[in-house]
mmCIF file of C-alpha atoms in Angstrom:
data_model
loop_
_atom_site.group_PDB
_atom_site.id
_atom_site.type_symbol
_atom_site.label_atom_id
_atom_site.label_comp_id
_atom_site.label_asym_id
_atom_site.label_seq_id
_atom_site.Cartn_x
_atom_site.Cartn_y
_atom_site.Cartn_z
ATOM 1 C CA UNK A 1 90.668 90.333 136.365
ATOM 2 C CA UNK A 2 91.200 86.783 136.828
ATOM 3 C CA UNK A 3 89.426 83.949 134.640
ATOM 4 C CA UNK A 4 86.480 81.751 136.946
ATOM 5 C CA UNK A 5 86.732 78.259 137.141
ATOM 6 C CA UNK A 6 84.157 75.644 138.464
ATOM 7 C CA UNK A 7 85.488 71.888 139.018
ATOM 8 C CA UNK A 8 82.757 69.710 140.187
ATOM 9 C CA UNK A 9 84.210 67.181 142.402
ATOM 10 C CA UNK A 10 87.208 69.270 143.018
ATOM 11 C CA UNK A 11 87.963 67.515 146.132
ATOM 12 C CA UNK A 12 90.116 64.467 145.366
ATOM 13 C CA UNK A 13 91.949 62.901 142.248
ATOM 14 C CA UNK A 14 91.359 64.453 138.767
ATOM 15 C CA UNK A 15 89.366 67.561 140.487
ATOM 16 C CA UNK A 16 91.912 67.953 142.276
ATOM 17 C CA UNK A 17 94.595 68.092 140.413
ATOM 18 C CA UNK A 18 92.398 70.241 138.061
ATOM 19 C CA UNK A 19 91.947 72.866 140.564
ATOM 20 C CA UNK A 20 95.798 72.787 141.057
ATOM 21 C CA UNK A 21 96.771 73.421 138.017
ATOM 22 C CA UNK A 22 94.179 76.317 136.899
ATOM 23 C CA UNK A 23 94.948 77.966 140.260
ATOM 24 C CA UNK A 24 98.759 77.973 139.639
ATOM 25 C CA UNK A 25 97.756 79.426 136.452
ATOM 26 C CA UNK A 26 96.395 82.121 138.010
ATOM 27 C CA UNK A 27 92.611 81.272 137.726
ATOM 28 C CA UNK A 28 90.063 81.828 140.521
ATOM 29 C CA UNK A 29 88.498 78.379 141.371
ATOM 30 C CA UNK A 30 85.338 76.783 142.895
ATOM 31 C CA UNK A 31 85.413 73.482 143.678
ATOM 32 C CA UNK A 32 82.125 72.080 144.183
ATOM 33 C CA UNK A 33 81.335 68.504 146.355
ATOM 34 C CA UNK A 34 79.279 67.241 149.099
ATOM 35 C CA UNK A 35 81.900 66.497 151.462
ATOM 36 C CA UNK A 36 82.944 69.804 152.814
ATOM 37 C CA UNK A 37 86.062 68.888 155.243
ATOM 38 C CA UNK A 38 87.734 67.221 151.884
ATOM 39 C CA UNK A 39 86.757 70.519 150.025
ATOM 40 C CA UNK A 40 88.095 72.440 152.622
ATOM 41 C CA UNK A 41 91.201 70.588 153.194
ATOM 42 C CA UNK A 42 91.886 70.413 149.312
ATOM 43 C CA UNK A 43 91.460 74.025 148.944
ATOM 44 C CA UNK A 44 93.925 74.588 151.750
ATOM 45 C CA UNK A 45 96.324 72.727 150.517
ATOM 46 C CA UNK A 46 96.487 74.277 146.706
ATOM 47 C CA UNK A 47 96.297 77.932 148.216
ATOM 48 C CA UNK A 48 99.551 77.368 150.453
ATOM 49 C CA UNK A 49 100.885 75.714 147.532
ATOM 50 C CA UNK A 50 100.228 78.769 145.130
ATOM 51 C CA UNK A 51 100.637 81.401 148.254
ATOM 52 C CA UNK A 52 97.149 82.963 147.004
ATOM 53 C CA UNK A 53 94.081 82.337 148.203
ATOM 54 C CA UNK A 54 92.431 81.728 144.452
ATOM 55 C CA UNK A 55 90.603 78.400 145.128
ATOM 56 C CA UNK A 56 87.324 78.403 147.417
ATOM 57 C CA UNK A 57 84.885 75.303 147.950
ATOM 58 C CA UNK A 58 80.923 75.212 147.840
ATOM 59 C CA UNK A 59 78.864 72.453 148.565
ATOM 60 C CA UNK A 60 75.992 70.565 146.813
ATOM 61 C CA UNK A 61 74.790 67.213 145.721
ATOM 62 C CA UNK A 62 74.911 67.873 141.933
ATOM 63 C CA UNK A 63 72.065 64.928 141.180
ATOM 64 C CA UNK A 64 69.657 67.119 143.228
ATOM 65 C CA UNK A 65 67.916 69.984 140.504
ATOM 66 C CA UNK A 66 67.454 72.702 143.374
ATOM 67 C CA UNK A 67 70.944 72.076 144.692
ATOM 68 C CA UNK A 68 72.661 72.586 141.486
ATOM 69 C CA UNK A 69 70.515 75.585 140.885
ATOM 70 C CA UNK A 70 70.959 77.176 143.991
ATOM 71 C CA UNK A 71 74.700 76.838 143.704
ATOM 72 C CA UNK A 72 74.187 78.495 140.068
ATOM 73 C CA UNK A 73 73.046 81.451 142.146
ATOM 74 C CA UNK A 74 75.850 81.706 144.442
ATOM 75 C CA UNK A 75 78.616 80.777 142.190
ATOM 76 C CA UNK A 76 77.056 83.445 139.764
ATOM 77 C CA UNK A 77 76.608 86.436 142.286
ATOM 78 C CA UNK A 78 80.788 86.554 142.323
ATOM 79 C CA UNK A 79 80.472 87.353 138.733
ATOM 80 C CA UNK A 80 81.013 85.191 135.117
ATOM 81 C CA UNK A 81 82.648 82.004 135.131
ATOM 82 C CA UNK A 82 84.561 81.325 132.040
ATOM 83 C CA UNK A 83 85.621 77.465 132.649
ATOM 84 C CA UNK A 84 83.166 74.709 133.884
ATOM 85 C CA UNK A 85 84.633 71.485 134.427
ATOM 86 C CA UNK A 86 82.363 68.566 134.971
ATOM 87 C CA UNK A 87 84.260 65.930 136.770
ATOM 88 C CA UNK A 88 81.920 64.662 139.261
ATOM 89 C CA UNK A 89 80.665 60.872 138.793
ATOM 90 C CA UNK A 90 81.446 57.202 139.916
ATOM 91 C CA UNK A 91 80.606 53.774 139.768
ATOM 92 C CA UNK A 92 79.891 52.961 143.504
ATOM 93 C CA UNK A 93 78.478 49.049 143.089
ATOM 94 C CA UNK A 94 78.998 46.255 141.403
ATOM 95 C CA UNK A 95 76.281 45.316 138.328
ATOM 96 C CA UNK A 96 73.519 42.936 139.632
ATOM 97 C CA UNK A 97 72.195 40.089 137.884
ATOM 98 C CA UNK A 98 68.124 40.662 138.432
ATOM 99 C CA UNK A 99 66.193 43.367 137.082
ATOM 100 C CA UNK A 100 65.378 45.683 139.584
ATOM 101 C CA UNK A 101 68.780 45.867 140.842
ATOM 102 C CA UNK A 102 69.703 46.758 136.995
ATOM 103 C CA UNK A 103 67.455 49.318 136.660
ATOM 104 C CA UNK A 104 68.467 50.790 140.186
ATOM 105 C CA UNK A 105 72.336 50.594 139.487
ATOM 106 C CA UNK A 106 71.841 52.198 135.855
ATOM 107 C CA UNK A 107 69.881 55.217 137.358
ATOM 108 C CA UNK A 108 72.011 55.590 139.795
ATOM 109 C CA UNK A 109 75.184 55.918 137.853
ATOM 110 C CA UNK A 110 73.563 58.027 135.157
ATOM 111 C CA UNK A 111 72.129 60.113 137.704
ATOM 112 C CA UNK A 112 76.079 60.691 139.244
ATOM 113 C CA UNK A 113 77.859 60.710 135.604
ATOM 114 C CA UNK A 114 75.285 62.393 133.181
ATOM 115 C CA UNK A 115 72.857 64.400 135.569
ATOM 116 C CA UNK A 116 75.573 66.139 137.182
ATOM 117 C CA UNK A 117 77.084 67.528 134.393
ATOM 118 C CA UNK A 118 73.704 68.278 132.695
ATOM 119 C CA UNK A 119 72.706 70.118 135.856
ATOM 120 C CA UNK A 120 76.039 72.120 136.285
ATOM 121 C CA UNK A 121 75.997 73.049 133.618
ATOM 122 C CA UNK A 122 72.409 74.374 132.942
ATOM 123 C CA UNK A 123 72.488 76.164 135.788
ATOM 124 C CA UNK A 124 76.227 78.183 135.294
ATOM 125 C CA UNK A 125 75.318 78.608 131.488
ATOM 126 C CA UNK A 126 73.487 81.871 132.063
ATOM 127 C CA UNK A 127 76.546 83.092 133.773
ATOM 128 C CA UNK A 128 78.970 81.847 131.454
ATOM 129 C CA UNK A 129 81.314 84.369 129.638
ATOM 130 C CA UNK A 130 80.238 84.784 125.946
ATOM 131 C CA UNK A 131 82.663 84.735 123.700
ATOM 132 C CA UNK A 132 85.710 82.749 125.452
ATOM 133 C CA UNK A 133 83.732 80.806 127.318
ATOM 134 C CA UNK A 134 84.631 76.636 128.184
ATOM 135 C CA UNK A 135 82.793 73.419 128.885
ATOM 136 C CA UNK A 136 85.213 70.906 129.771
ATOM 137 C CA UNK A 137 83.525 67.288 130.642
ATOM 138 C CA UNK A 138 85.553 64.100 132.210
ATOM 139 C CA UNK A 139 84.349 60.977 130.539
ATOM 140 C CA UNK A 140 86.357 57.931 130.901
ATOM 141 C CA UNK A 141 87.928 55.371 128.219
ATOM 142 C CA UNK A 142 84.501 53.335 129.416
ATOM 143 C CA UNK A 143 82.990 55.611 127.364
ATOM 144 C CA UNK A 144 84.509 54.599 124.328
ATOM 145 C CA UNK A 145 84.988 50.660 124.522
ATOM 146 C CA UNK A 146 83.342 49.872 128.380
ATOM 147 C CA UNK A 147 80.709 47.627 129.011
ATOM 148 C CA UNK A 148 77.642 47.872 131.947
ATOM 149 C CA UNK A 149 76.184 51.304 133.048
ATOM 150 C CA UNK A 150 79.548 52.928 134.000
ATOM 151 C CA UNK A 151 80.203 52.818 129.873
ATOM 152 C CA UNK A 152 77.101 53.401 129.151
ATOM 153 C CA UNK A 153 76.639 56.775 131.124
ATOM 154 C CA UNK A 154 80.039 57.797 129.853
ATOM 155 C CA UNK A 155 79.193 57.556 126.197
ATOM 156 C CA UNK A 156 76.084 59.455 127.090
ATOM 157 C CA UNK A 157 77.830 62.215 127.971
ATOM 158 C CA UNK A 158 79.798 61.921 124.850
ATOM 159 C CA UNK A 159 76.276 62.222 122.566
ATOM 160 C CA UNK A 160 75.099 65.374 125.176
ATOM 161 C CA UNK A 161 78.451 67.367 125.146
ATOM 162 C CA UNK A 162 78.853 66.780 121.197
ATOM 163 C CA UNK A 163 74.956 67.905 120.662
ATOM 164 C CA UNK A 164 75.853 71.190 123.088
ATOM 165 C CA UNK A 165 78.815 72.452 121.808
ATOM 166 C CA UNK A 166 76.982 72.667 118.755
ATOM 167 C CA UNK A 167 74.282 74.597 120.569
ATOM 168 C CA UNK A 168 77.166 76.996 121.961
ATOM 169 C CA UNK A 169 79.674 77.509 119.444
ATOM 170 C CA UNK A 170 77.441 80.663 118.006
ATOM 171 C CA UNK A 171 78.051 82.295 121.700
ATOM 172 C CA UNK A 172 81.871 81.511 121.449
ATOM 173 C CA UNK A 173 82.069 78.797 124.218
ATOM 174 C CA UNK A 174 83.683 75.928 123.368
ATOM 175 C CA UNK A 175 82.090 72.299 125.201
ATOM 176 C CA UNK A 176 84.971 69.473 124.822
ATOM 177 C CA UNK A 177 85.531 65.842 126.619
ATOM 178 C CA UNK A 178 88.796 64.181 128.189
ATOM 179 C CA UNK A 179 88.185 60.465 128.212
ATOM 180 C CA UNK A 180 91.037 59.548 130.775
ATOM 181 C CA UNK A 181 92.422 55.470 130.633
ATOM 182 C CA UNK A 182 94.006 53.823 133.760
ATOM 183 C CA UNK A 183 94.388 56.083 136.620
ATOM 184 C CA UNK A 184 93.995 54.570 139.920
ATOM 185 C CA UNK A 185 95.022 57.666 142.189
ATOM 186 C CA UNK A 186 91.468 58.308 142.485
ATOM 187 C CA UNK A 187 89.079 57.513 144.490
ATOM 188 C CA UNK A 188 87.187 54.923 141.728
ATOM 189 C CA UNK A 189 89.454 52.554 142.349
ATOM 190 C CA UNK A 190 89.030 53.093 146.132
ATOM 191 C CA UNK A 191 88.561 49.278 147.084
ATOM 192 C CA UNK A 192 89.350 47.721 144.065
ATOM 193 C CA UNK A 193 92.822 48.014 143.392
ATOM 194 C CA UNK A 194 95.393 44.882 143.986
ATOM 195 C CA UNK A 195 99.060 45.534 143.100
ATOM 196 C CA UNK A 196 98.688 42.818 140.540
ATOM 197 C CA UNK A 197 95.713 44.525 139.185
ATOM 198 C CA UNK A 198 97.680 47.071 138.949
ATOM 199 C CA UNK A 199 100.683 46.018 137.365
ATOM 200 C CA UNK A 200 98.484 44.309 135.449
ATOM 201 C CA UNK A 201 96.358 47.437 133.808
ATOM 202 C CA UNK A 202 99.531 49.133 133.398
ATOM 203 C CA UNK A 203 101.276 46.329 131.339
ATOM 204 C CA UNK A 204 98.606 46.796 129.031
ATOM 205 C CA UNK A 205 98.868 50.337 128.079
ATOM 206 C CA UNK A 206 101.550 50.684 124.772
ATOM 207 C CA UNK A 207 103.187 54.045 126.830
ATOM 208 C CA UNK A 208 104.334 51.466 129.416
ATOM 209 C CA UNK A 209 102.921 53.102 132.012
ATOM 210 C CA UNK A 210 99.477 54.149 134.676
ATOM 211 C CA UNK A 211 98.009 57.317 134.246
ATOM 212 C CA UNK A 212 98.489 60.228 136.925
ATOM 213 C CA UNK A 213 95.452 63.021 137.705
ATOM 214 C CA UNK A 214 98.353 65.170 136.220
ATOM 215 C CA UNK A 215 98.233 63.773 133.075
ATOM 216 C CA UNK A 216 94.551 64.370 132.924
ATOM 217 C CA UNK A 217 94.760 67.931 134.322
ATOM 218 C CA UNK A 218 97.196 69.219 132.025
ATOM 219 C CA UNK A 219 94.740 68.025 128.384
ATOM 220 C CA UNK A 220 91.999 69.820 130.713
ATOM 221 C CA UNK A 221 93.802 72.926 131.444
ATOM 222 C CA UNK A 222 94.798 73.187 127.938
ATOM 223 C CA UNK A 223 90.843 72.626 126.610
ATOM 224 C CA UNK A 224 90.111 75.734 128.994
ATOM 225 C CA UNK A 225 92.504 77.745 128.044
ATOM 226 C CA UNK A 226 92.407 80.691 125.423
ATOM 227 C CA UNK A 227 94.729 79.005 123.013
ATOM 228 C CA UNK A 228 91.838 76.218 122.749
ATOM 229 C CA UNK A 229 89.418 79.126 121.685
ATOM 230 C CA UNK A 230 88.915 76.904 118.308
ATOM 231 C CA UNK A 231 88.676 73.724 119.673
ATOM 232 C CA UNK A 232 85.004 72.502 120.488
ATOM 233 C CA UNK A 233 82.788 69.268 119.945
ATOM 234 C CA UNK A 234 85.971 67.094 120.442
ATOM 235 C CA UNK A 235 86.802 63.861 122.728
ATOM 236 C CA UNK A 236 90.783 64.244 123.812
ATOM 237 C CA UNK A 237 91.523 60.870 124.769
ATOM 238 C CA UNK A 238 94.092 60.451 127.510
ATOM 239 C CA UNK A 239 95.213 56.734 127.567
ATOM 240 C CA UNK A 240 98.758 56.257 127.181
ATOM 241 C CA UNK A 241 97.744 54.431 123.545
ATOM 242 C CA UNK A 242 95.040 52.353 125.311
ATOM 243 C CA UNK A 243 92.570 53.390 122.557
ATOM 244 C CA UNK A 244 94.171 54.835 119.338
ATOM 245 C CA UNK A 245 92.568 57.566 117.775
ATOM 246 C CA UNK A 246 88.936 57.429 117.602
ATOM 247 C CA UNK A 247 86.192 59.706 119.522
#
């Protein structure tokens, strides 16, 4: 029987290419969003790709508690899942200056970083296979030397995946962070972007080079894979030498 994978915000970018590569490795996937035509068209896309209909969408907003546990449910009624991959998040406005918009902007982007994954995950852990199961979690580089809520909801997720894998490892499932660098094909730097920004972020990185949602995929797909089965409670940085070797 094939493995069970759930990518939150499989849609675009790093989901994305998530979902690719488990489903070319032969894993049944969910990919999880709240934009169903972009779930739909991503899902598609990989299954003419693979010629095997192995990846299938389901939609939810992930910061609302009876969303994410209704989607539990249905995601669990097609059997365990062995992978979870929390990659949904953002960092849709700029910081403000005055307090209220603070506090707003800081709930709001731990609510789409940290609350997503917390909720995912609490409500697939039931129905998560024990032993073999994995936890895989998308930080960011943020996370490790950011500034303003984006880096600060990052390195929460750090502290809440570190605390659970400890949590898990008795049950055999493994809970492990990528914290990607510079990778604008995604939509976070929707907007943003300049070519000289660009150019810019790349000429900074020692490898000499941007990131790709391939890059990304491929430390995830290892993480939830059974060679990884002794792996857990780590942060796999995947910078190009942006950051050098610290968690």
């Amino acid at each position: 029987m094939a493995r069970r994978a759930v990518v939150s915000g499989g849609g675009t970018g790093i989901g994305k290419a998530v979902a690719r590569r488990l489903a070319a490795d032969g894993v049944s996937v969910v990919i999880v969003g709240r934009r169903l035509s972009v779930l739909e068209s991503t899902a598609k896309e990989i299954n003419a790709a693979v010629g095997a209909d192995r990846v299938s969408v389901a939609t939810a907003d992930l910061t609302v508690p009876e969303q994410a546990g209704a989607l539990g449910e249905e995601i669990a009624s097609g059997g365990a899942v062995d992978i979870v991959v929390n990659n949904a998040g953002g960092n849709p406005k700029p910081t403000p200056k005055d307090l209220a918009g603070l506090a707003t902007v800081y709930s709001e982007v731990f609510q789409l970083n940290v609350v997503t994954a917390v909720l995912l995950t609490e409500a697939l852990l039931p129905h998560i296979a024990r032993p073999g199961g994995r936890i895989v979690s998308v930080s960011s580089i943020a996370g490790l030397r950011g500034s303003g809520p984006y880096g600060a909801a990052k390195a929460a997720m750090h502290g809440w995946s570190l605390g659970l894998a400890q949590q898990l490892a008795p049950q055999g499932i493994t809970v492990n962070v990528v914290a990607p660098g510079f990778v604008p094909a995604t939509e976070f730097w929707t907007g943003r972007l300049t070519p000289q920004l660009e150019a810019d972020r790349a000429a900074e990185i020692p490898l000499g080079r941007a990131g790709t949602p391939d890059d990304v995929a491929a430390a995830i797909a290892h993480l939830a894979s059974a060679e990884a089965g002794w792996t857990t409670g780590q942060i796999l940085q995947v910078n190009g030498g942006a950051v050098l070797g610290r968690g």
